[in-house]
Coordinates of C-alpha atoms in Angstrom, one line a residue:
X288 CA 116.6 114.1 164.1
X289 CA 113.7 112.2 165.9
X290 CA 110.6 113.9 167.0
X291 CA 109.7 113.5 170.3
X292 CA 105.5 113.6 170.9
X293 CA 103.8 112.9 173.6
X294 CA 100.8 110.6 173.8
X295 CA 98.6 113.3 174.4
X296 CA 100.2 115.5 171.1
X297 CA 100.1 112.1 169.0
X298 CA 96.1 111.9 169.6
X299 CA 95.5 115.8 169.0
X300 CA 97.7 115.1 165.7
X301 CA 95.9 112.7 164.9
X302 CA 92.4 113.8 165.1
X303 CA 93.3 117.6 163.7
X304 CA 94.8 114.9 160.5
X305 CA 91.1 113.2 160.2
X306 CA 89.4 116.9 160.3
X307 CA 88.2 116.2 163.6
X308 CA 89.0 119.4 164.8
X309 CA 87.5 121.4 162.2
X310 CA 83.9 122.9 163.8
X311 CA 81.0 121.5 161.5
X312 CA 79.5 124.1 159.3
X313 CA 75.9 125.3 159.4
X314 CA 75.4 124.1 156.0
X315 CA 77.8 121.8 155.0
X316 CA 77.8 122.2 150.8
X317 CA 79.7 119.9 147.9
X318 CA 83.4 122.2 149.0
X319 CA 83.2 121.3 152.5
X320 CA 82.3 117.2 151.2
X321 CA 85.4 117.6 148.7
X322 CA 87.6 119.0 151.3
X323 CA 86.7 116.0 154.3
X324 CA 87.3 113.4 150.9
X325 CA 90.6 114.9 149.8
X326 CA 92.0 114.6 153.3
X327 CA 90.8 111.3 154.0
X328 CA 91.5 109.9 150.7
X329 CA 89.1 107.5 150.7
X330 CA 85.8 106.4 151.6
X331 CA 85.2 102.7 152.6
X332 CA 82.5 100.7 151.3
X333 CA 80.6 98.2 153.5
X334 CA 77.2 96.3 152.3
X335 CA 75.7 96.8 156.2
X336 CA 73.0 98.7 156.0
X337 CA 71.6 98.7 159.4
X338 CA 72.6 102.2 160.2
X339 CA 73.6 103.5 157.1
X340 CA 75.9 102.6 154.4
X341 CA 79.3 102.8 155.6
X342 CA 80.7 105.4 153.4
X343 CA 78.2 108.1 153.8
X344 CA 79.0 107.9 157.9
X345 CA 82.9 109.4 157.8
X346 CA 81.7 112.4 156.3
X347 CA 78.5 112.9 158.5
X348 CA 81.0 112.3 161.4
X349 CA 83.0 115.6 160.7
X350 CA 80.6 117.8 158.9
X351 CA 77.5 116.7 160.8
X352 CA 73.8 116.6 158.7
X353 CA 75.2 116.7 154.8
X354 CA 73.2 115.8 152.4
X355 CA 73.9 112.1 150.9
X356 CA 73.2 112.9 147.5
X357 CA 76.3 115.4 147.3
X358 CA 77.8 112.2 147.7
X359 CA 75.9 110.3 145.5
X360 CA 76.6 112.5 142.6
X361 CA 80.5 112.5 143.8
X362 CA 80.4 109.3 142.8
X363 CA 78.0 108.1 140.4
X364 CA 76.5 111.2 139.3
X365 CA 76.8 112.9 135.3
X366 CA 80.2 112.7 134.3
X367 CA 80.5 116.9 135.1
X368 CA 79.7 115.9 138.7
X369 CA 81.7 113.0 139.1
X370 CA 84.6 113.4 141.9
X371 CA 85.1 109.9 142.8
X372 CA 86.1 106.1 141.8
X373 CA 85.4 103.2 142.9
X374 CA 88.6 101.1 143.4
X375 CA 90.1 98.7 146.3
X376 CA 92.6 101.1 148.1
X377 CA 91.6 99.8 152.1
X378 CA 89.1 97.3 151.5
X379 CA 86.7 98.8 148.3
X380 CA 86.8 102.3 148.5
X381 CA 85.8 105.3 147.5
X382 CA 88.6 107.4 146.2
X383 CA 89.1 110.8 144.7
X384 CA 89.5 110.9 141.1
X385 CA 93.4 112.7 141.9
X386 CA 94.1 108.9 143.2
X387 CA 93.3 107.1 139.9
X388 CA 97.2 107.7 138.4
X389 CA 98.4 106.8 142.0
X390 CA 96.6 103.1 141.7
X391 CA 97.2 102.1 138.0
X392 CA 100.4 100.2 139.6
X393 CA 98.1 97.9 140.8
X394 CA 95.8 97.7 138.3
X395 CA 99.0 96.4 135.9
X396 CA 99.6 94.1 138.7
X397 CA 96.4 92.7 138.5
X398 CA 96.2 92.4 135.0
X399 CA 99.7 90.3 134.8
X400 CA 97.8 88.4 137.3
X401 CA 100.1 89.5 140.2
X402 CA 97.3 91.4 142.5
X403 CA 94.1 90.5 143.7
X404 CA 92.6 87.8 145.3
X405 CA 94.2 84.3 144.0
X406 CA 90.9 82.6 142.8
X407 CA 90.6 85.5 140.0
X408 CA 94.0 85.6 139.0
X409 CA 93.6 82.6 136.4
X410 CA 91.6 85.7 134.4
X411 CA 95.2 86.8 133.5
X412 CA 96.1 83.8 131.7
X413 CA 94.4 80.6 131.1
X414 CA 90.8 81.9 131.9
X415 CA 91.3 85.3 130.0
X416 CA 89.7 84.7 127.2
X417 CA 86.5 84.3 129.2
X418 CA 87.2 87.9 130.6
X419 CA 87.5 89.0 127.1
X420 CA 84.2 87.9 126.5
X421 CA 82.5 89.4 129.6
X422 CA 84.3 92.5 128.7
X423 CA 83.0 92.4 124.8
X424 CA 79.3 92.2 126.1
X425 CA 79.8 95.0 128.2
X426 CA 81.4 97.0 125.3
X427 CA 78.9 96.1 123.1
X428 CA 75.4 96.3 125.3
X429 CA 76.7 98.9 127.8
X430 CA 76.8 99.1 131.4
X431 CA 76.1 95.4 133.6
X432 CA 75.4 94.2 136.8
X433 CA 76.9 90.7 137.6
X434 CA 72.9 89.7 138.2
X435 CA 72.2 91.0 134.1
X436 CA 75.1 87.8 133.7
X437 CA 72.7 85.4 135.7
X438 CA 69.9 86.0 133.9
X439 CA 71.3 85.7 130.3
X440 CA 73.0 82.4 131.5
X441 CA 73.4 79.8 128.6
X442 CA 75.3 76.5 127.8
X443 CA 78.6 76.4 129.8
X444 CA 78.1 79.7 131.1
X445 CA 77.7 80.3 134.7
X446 CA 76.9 83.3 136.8
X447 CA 79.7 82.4 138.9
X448 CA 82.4 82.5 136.7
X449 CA 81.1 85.5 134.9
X450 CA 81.2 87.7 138.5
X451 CA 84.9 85.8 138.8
X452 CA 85.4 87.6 135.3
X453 CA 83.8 91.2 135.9
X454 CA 85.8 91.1 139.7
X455 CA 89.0 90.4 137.5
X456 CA 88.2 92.9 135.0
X457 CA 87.7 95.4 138.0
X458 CA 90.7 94.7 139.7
X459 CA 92.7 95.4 136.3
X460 CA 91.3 98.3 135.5
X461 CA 89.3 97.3 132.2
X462 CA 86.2 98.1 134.1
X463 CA 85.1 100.3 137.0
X464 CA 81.7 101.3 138.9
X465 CA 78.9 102.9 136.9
X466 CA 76.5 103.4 138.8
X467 CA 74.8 101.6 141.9
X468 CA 71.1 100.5 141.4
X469 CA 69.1 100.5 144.5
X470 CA 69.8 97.2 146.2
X471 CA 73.4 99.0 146.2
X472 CA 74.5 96.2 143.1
X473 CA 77.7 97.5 141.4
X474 CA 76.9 98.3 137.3
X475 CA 80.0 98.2 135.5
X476 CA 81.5 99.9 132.6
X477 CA 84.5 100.3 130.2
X478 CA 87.0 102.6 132.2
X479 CA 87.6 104.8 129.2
X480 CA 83.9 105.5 129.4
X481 CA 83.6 106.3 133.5
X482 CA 86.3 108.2 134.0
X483 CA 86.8 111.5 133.1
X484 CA 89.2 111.9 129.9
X485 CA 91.3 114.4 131.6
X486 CA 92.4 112.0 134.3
X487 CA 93.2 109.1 132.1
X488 CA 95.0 111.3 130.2
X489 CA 97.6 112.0 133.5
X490 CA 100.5 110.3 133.3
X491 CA 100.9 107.1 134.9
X492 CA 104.0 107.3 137.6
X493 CA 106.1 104.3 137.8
X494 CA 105.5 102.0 140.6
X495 CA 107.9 103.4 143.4
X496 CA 106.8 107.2 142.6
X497 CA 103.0 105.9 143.1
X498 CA 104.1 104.4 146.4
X499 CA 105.5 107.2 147.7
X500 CA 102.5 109.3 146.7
X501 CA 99.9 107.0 148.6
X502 CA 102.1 107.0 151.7
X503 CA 102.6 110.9 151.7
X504 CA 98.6 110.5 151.4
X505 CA 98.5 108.4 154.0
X506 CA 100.8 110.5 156.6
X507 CA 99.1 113.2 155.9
X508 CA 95.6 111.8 156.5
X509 CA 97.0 109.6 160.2
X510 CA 99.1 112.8 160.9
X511 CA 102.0 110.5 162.8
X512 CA 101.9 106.7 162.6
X513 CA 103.7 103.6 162.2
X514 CA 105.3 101.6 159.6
X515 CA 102.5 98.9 159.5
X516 CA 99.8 102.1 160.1
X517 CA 101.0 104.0 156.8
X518 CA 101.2 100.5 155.0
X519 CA 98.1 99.7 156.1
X520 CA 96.3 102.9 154.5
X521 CA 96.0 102.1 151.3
X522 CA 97.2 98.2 151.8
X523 CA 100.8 98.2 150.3
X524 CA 103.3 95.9 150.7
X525 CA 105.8 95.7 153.2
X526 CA 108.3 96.3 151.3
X527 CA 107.2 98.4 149.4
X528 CA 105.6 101.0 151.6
X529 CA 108.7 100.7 153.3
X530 CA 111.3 101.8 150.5
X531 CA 108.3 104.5 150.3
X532 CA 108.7 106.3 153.9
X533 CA 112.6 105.4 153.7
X534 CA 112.7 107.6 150.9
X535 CA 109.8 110.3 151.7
X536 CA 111.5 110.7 155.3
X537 CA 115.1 111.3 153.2
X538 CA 113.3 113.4 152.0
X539 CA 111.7 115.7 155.0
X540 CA 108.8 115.0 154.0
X541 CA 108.5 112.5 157.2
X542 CA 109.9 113.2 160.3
X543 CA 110.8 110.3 162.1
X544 CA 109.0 110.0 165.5
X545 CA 109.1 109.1 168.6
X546 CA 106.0 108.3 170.7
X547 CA 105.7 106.7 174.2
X548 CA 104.7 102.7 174.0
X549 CA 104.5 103.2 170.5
X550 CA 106.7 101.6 167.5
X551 CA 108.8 104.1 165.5
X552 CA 106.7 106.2 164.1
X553 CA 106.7 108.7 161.4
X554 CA 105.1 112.6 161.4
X555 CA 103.9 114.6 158.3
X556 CA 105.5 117.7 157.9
X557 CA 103.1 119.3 157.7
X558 CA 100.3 117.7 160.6
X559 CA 98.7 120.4 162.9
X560 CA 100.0 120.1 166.4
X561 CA 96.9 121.6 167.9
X562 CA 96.6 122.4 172.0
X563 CA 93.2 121.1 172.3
X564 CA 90.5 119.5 170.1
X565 CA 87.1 120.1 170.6
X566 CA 85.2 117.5 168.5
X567 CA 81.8 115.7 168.8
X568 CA 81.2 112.8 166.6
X569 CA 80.1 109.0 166.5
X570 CA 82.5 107.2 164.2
X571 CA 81.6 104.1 162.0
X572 CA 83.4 100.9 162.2
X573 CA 84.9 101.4 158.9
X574 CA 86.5 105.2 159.9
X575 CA 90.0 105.8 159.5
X576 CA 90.2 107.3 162.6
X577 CA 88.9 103.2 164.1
X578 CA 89.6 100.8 161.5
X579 CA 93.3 100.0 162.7
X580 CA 91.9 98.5 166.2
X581 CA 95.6 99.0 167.6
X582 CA 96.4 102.4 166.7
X583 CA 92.9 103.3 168.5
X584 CA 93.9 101.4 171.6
X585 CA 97.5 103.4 171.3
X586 CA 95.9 106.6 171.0
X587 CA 92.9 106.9 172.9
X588 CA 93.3 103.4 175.5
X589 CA 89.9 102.4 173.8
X590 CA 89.9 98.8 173.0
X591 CA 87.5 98.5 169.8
X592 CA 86.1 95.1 168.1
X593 CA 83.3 94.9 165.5
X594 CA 80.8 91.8 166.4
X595 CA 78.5 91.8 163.3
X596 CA 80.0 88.7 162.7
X597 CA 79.9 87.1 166.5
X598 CA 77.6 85.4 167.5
X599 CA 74.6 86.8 169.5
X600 CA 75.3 85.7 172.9
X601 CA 78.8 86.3 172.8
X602 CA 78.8 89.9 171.7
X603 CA 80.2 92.0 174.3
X604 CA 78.7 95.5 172.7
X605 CA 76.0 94.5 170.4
X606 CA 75.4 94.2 166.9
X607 CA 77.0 97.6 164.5
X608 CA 78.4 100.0 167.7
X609 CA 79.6 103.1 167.1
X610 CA 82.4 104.9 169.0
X611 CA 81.9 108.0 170.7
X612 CA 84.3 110.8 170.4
X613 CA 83.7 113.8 172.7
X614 CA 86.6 116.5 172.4
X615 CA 89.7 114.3 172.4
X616 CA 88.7 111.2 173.9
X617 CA 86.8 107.8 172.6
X618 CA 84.3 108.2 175.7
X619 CA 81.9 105.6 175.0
X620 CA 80.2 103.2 172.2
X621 CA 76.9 102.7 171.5
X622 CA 74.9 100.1 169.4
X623 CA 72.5 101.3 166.8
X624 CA 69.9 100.9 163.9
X625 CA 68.0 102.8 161.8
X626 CA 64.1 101.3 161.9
X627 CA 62.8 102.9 158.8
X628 CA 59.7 101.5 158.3
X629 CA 58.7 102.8 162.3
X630 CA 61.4 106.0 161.5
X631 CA 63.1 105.7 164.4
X632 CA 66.7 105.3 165.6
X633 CA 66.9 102.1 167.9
X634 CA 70.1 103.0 170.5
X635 CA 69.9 99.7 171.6
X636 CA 72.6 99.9 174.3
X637 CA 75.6 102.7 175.8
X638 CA 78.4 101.6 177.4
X639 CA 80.3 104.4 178.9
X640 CA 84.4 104.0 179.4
X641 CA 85.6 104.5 183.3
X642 CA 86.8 108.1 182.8
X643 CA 84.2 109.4 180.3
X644 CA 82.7 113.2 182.2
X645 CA 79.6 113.5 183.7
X646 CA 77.9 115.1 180.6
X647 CA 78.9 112.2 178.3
X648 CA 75.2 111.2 178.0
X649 CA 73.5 114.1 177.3
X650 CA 76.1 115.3 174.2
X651 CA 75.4 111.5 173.3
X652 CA 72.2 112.0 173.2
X653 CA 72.4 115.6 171.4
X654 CA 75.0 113.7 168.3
X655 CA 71.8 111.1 168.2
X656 CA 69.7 113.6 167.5
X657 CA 71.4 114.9 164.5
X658 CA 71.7 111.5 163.6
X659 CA 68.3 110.9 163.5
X660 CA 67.8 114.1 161.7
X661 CA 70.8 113.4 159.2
X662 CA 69.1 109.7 158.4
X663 CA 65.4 111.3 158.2
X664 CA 64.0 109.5 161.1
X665 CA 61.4 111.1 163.3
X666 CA 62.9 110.6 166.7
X667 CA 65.6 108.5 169.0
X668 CA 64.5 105.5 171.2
X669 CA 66.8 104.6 174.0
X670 CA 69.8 104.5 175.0
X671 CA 68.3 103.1 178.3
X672 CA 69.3 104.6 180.7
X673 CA 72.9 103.6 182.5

C-alpha cells in the first residue's frame, strides 16, 4: 500500500532523518559525534578550505561547537581510536568503519578494472605491474604521500603515473588513508595495516546483499526519497540500486510513497514523522541535507547552486554560501570565510528568501557567532546590513 505524505511531512521526515531535529548538546562529546556519523553514513571530503574543510561542517551543523579533533582522531587517530575510512561512497568520503564490508563490492570492481574513473583502470591490466611496484614501496618503506613519489622520481618514472597508480590502488582496496599531513595531502598505507583486524575480518556480502545494505543506509539517512535520491547516496548504479529498493520495499523495509510533485518515492520504516522541527543550522555545500540540488528545491522550494567554480561577476550568491535553516525552512544563504590571520569571520553577503520571518537576521547572526567561536575566531564582520 502507498503512503500518502504531504509536502510539509516529507520535509519534517526528512530533516528528523539528518538529526536536524535533535537539540544540540551543551557539550557535544565523541558519542554524540559517533551517533550524527552513524546516521549520516558518511562525511564528504572537499579540498576548500575557505570556511572550513567540508567534512568537519555536517557535524558542527547538528551538534553545534564540537571539537574537530574528536573527528580527527575518528579518522586518523591510533588505531584504538579510529572510527572511520576513507573511501569514495558520494564523492570521497568519510565513512564508518561498519561500511567497509558494505563497499568491498566495489573495491573488487575496481580491481578487475570495472569501477573507477577510466584513465586508472589500465592499473588492472596492462599498467598493473606498475601498481605492483608503487604498492611494494609502500610495503616496504611504509606509509606515502603521492608528493614522497615526486621527489624520489628516476628514469622512466613519473610523478604522474605513480599518483595514477596509488589512486588505482585506492580505488581497489590495496591501500587506504593513513593519515593527512597538514596541507591536508592523503598518506597512504597497506589496508591490512589501517584498518582494524576485526573489521577485515567481517565477512564480505555478495554484491546484491551490499546493495541493499547501502540503500537501507541511505533511506534511513533521506527518511523518504526517490529512486535516483537513494541511488544517488552512496552512487550506485541504476540498476542496481534499483533491484535493491525493489527487493528492500518486498521486503517492508521501504514503504512505497507518495508525495505531491514528487516522483515515486520510497519511506524508511522506521523515519520519525515528527509535528514540528525546531532546528537552527548553516549547512555546507557538501551536506546531505543540500548536496541533491533537486531534492532541496522539492522540499524546502530553495533553489541552491555552488559558484566556487563561476566566474566572479556572474555569481549570483558569492563565492562558498552556506544555507540557512531556521526550524523547518531554508530561510536564507549567506557567503562566508574564515580570515585567520585577522581571526575573523568575513559574512560577506545575506540574501534572505521572500517568506523568511522577521527574526531571520538576528538567529543568523546568533548561528555566526557560534561559528566564529566553533572556528576559533575572535569576532563576525558583516553580514551588511539588508
Amino acid at each position: 500500500m502507498t503512503e500518502r505524505i504531504t509536502n510539509d511531512e516529507a520535509r519534517r521526515i526528512a530533516l528528523s532523518a539528518q538529526r536536524l531535529d535533535v537539540p544540540r548538546p551543551a557539550a557535544a562529546d565523541r558519542g554524540h559525534l559517533r551517533r550524527t556519523l552513524d546516521r549520516l553514513g558518511l562525511h564528504q571530503i572537499d579540498s576548500v578550505n575557505v570556511l572550513a574543510r567540508a567534512h568537519y561542517l555536517p557535524a558542527f551543523s547538528r551538534l553545534g561547537p564540537y571539537e574537530r579533533s574528536l573527528l580527527d582522531r575518528a579518522a586518523w587517530g591510533r588505531p584504538g581510536d579510529r572510527r572511520l575510512f576513507e573511501y569514495w561512497a558520494h564523492e570521497a568520503s568519510l565513512l564508518p568503519l561498519a561500511l567497509h564490508p558494505l563497499l568491498r563490492w566495489r573495491m573488487a570492481r575496481a580491481d578487475r578494472g570495472e569501477a573507477g574513473y577510466r584513465p586508472l583502470r589500465a592499473f588492472a591490466g596492462e599498467r598493473r605491474a606498475l601498481a605492483m611496484q608503487v604498492l611494494g614501496r609502500i610495503r616496504d618503506e611504509g606509509p606515502l604521500a603521492a608528493s614522497d613519489f615526486e621527489r624520489s622520481r628516476s628514469g622512466w618514472w613519473e610523478w604522474s603515473e605513480s599518483k595514477q597508480a596509488l589512486e588505482w590502488l585506492f580505488w581497489a582496496g590495496h591501500i587506504t588513508t593513513a593519515t593527512r599531513r597538514p596541507s591536508f595531502e592523503r598518506v597512504y598505507d597497506l589496508t591490512e595495516r589501517v584498518i582494524p583486524a576485526e573489521i577485515l575480518a567481517l565477512p564480505t556480502p555478495d554484491e546484491a546483499e551490499a546493495h541493499r545494505g547501502l540503500i537501507e543506509r541511505a533511506a534511513r539517512a533521506l527518511g523518504v526519497a526517490t529512486l535516483a535520491e537513494l541511488r544517488d547516496y552512496f552512487r550506485l548504479a541504476t540498476g542496481d540500486a534499483g533491484r535493491a529498493i525493489a527487493e528492500l520495499a518486498e521486503e517492508g523495509v521501504l514503504v512505497p510513497a507518495a508525495v505531491p510533485g514528487w516522483p515515486a518515492a520510497f519511506l524508511h520504516r522506521d523515519a520519525s514523522r515528527p509535528r514540528r522541527v525546531k532546528a537552527r543550522a548553516l549547512l555546507a555545500p557538501f551536506d546531505p541535507l543540500v548536496w541533491e540540488r533537486a531534492r532541496a528545491e522539492r522540499l524546502f522550494g530553495f533553489r541552491y547552486r555552488i559558484e566556487i567554480y563561476t566566474p566572479a561577476e556572474r555569481r549570483q550568491h558569492g563565492y562558498y554560501v552556506l544555507p540557512f535553516l531556521l526550524d523547518e525552512r531554508l530561510v536564507g544563504r549567506v557567503d562566508l570565510k574564515a580570515d585567520r590571520k585577522a581571526s575573523r569571520l568575513l559574512a560577506h553577503a545575506a540574501h534572505l528568501e521572500p517568506d523568511a520571518p522577521p527574526h531571520t537576521m538576528d538567529q543568523l547572526r546568533a548561528e555566526l557567532a557560534e561559528l566564529a567561536r566553533w572556528l576559533g575566531l575572535d569576532r563576525v564582520v558583516g553580514p551588511p546590513a539588508s
